[in-house]
Short mmCIF file of C-alpha atoms in Angstrom, two decimals:
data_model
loop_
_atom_site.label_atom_id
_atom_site.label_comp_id
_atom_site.label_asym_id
_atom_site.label_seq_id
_atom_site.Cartn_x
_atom_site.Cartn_y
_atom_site.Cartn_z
CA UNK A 1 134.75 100.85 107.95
CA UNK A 2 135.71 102.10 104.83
CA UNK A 3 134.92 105.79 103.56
CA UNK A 4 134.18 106.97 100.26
CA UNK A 5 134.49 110.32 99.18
CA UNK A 6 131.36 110.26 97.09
CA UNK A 7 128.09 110.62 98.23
CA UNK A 8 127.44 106.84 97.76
CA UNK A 9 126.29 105.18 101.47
CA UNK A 10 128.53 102.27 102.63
CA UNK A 11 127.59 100.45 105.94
CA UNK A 12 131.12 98.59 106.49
CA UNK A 13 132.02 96.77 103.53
CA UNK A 14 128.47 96.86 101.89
CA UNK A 15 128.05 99.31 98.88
CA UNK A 16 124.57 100.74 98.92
CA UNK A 17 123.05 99.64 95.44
CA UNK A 18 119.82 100.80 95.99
CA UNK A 19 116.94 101.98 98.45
CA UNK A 20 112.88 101.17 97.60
CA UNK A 21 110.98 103.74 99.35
CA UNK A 22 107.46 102.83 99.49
CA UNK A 23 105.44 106.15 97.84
CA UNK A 24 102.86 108.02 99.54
CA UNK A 25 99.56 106.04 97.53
CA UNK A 26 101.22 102.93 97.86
CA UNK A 27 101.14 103.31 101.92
CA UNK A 28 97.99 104.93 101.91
CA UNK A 29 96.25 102.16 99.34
CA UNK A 30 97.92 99.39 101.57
CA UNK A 31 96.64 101.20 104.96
CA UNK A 32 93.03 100.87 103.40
CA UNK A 33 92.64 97.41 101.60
CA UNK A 34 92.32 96.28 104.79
CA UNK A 35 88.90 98.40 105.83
CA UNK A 36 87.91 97.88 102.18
CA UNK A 37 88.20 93.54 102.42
CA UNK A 38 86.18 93.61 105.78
CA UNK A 39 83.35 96.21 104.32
CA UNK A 40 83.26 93.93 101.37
CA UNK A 41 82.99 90.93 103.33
CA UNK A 42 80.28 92.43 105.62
CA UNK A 43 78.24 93.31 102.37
CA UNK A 44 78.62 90.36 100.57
CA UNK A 45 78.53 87.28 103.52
CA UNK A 46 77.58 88.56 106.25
CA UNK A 47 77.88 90.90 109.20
CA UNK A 48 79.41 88.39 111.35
CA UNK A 49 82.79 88.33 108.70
CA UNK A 50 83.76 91.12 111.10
CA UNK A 51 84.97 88.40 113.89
CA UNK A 52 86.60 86.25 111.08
CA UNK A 53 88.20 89.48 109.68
CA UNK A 54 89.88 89.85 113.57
CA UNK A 55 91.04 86.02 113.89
CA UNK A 56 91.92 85.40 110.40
CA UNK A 57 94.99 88.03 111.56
CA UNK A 58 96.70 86.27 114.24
CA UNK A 59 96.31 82.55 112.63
CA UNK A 60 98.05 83.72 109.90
CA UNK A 61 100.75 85.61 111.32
CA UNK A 62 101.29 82.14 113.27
CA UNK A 63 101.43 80.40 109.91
CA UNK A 64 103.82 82.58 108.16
CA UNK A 65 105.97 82.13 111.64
CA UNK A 66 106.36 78.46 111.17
CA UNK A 67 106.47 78.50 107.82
CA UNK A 68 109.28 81.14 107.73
CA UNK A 69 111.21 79.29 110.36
CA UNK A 70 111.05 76.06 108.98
CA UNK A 71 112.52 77.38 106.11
CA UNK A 72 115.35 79.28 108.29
CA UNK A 73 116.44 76.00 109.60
CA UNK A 74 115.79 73.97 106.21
CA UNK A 75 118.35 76.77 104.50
CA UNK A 76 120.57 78.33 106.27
CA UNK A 77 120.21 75.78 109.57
CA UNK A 78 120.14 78.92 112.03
CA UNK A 79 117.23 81.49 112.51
CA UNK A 80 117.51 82.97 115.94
CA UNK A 81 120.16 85.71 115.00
CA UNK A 82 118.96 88.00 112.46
CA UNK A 83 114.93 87.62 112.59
CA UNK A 84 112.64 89.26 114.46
CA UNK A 85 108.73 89.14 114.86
CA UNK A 86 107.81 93.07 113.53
CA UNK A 87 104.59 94.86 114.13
CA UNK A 88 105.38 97.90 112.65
CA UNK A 89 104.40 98.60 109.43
CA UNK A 90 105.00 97.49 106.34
CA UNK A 91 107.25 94.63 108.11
CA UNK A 92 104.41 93.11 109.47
CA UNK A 93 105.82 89.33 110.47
CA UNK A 94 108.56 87.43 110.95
CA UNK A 95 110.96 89.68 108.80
CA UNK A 96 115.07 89.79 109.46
CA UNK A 97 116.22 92.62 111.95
CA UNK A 98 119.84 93.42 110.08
CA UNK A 99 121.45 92.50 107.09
CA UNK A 100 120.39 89.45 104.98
CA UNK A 101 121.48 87.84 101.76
CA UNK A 102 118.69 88.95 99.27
CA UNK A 103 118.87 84.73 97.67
CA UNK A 104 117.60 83.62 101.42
CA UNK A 105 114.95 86.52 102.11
CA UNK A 106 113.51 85.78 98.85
CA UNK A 107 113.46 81.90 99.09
CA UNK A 108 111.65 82.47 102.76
CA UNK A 109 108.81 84.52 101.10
CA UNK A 110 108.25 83.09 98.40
CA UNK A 111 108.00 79.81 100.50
CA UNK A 112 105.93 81.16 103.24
CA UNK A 113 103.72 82.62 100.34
CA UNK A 114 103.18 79.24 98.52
CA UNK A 115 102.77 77.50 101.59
CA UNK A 116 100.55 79.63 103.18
CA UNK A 117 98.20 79.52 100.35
CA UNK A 118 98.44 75.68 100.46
CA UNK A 119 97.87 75.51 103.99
CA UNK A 120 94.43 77.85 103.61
CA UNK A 121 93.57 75.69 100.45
CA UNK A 122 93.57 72.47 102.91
CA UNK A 123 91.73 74.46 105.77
CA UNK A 124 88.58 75.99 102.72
CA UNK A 125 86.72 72.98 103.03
CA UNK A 126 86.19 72.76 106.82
CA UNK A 127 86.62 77.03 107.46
CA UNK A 128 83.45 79.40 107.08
CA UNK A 129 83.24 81.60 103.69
CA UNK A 130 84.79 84.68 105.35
CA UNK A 131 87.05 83.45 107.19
CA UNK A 132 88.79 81.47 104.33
CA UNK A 133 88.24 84.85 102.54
CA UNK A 134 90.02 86.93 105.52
CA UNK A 135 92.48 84.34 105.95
CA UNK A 136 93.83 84.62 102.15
CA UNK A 137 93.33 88.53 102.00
CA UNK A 138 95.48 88.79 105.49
CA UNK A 139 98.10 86.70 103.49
CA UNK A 140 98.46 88.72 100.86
CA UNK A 141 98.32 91.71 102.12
CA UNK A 142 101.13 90.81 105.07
CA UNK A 143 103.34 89.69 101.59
CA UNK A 144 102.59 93.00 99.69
CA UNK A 145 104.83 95.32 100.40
CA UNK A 146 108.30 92.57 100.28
CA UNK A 147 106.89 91.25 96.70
CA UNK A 148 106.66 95.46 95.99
CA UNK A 149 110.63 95.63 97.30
CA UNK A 150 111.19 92.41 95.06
CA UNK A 151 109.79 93.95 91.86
CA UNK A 152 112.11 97.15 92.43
CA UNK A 153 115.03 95.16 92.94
CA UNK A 154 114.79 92.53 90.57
CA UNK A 155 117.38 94.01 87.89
CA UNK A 156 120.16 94.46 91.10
CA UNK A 157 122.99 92.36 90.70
CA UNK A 158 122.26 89.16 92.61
CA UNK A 159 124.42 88.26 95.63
CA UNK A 160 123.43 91.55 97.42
CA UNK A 161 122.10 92.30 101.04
CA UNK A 162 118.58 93.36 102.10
CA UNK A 163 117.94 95.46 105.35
CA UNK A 164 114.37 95.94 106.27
CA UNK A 165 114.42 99.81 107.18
CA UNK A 166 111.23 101.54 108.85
CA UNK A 167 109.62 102.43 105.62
CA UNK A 168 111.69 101.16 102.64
CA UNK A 169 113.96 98.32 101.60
CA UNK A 170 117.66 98.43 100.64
CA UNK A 171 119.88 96.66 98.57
CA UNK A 172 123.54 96.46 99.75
CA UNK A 173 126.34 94.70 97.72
CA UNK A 174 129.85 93.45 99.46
#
C-alpha cells in the first residue's frame, strides 16, 4: 500500500480522482418521487394503482437482476465476485460490492436500462395502465441516482474504478 504525503486518498494502488456525494435535495427529492408517482397514479387511474405501485417493485428489481447478470457473463464472463443484491439506499439493485472498472459498470446500466424499458414496452399491451406506469417509474427511479454519478464523472479520465460507497460514488484511477 503505497502512502502519499498529500492529503490525496489512495486505497492500494488506486489514486482517488474523485468522490460524487449525493446533496441533501437530491436525496430528499429522490426519497419522495416515489409517494408523489403512487398519489399521482391514485388520482389519475385509480385507487387500486396502490397494489400495482407495491408489485411493480419486486418484478422489476427481478428484471434488472437478469438483465444485469446476463450482461456480467456476456462481458466480463464472471459475476459472482464483486456484485451484490443492495437494499440500502441509493444502491437499490444488483450494484458491485468493491471496486469495478467504470467501462463495465456503465455498459451494465446502460444495458439493464435499455432493456428494461424494452422488456416493459413488450409487457404494455397485456399489463393494466398503472402497473405499466409503476413498472417504468420503479425503473427509473432504481437507475437515478448511478446515471446522477455518471453525469458527475463523465469528464474523469476513462479507465478508472467505481466503488459504490453508502451515500456517494467514487472514481479511483490505477
Amino acid at each position: 500500500m503505497s502512502v502519499e504525503p498529500n492529503s490525496q486518498a489512495t486505497f492500494y494502488q488506486y489514486k482517488l480522482l474523485k468522490k460524487v456525494i449525493f446533496p441533501r435535495p437530491f436525496v430528499v427529492t429522490f426519497l419522495l418521487l416515489p409517494l408523489f408517482c403512487v398519489l399521482t397514479t391514485i388520482i389519475t387511474i385509480h385507487w387500486t394503482s396502490v397494489f400495482s405501485f407495491v408489485l411493480a417493485f419486486p418484478v422489476i428489481l427481478w428484471f434488472q437482476l437478469a438483465i444485469s447478470r446476463a450482461v456480467l457473463i456476456i462481458v466480463i464472463h464472471s459475476h459472482r465476485k464483486r456484485w451484490e443484491i443492495s437494499y440500502k439506499l441509493p444502491w437499490i439493485g444488483y450494484v458491485p460490492d468493491q471496486h469495478v472498472s467504470y467501462r463495465t459498470f456503465l455498459k451494465v446500466q446502460l444495458h439493464t436500462t435499455w432493456i428494461g424499458l424494452c422488456l416493459i414496452a413488450i409487457l404494455f399491451p397485456w399489463s393494466p395502465l398503472s402497473f405499466a406506469v409503476n413498472m417504468i417509474f420503479w425503473h427509473v427511479w432504481i437507475m437515478l441516482p448511478r446515471y446522477y454519478g455518471f453525469l458527475l464523472l463523465c469528464k474523469q479520465p476513462k479507465g478508472g474504478m467505481v466503488k459504490l460507497n453508502e451515500q456517494d460514488i467514487s472514481y479511483y484511477m490505477p
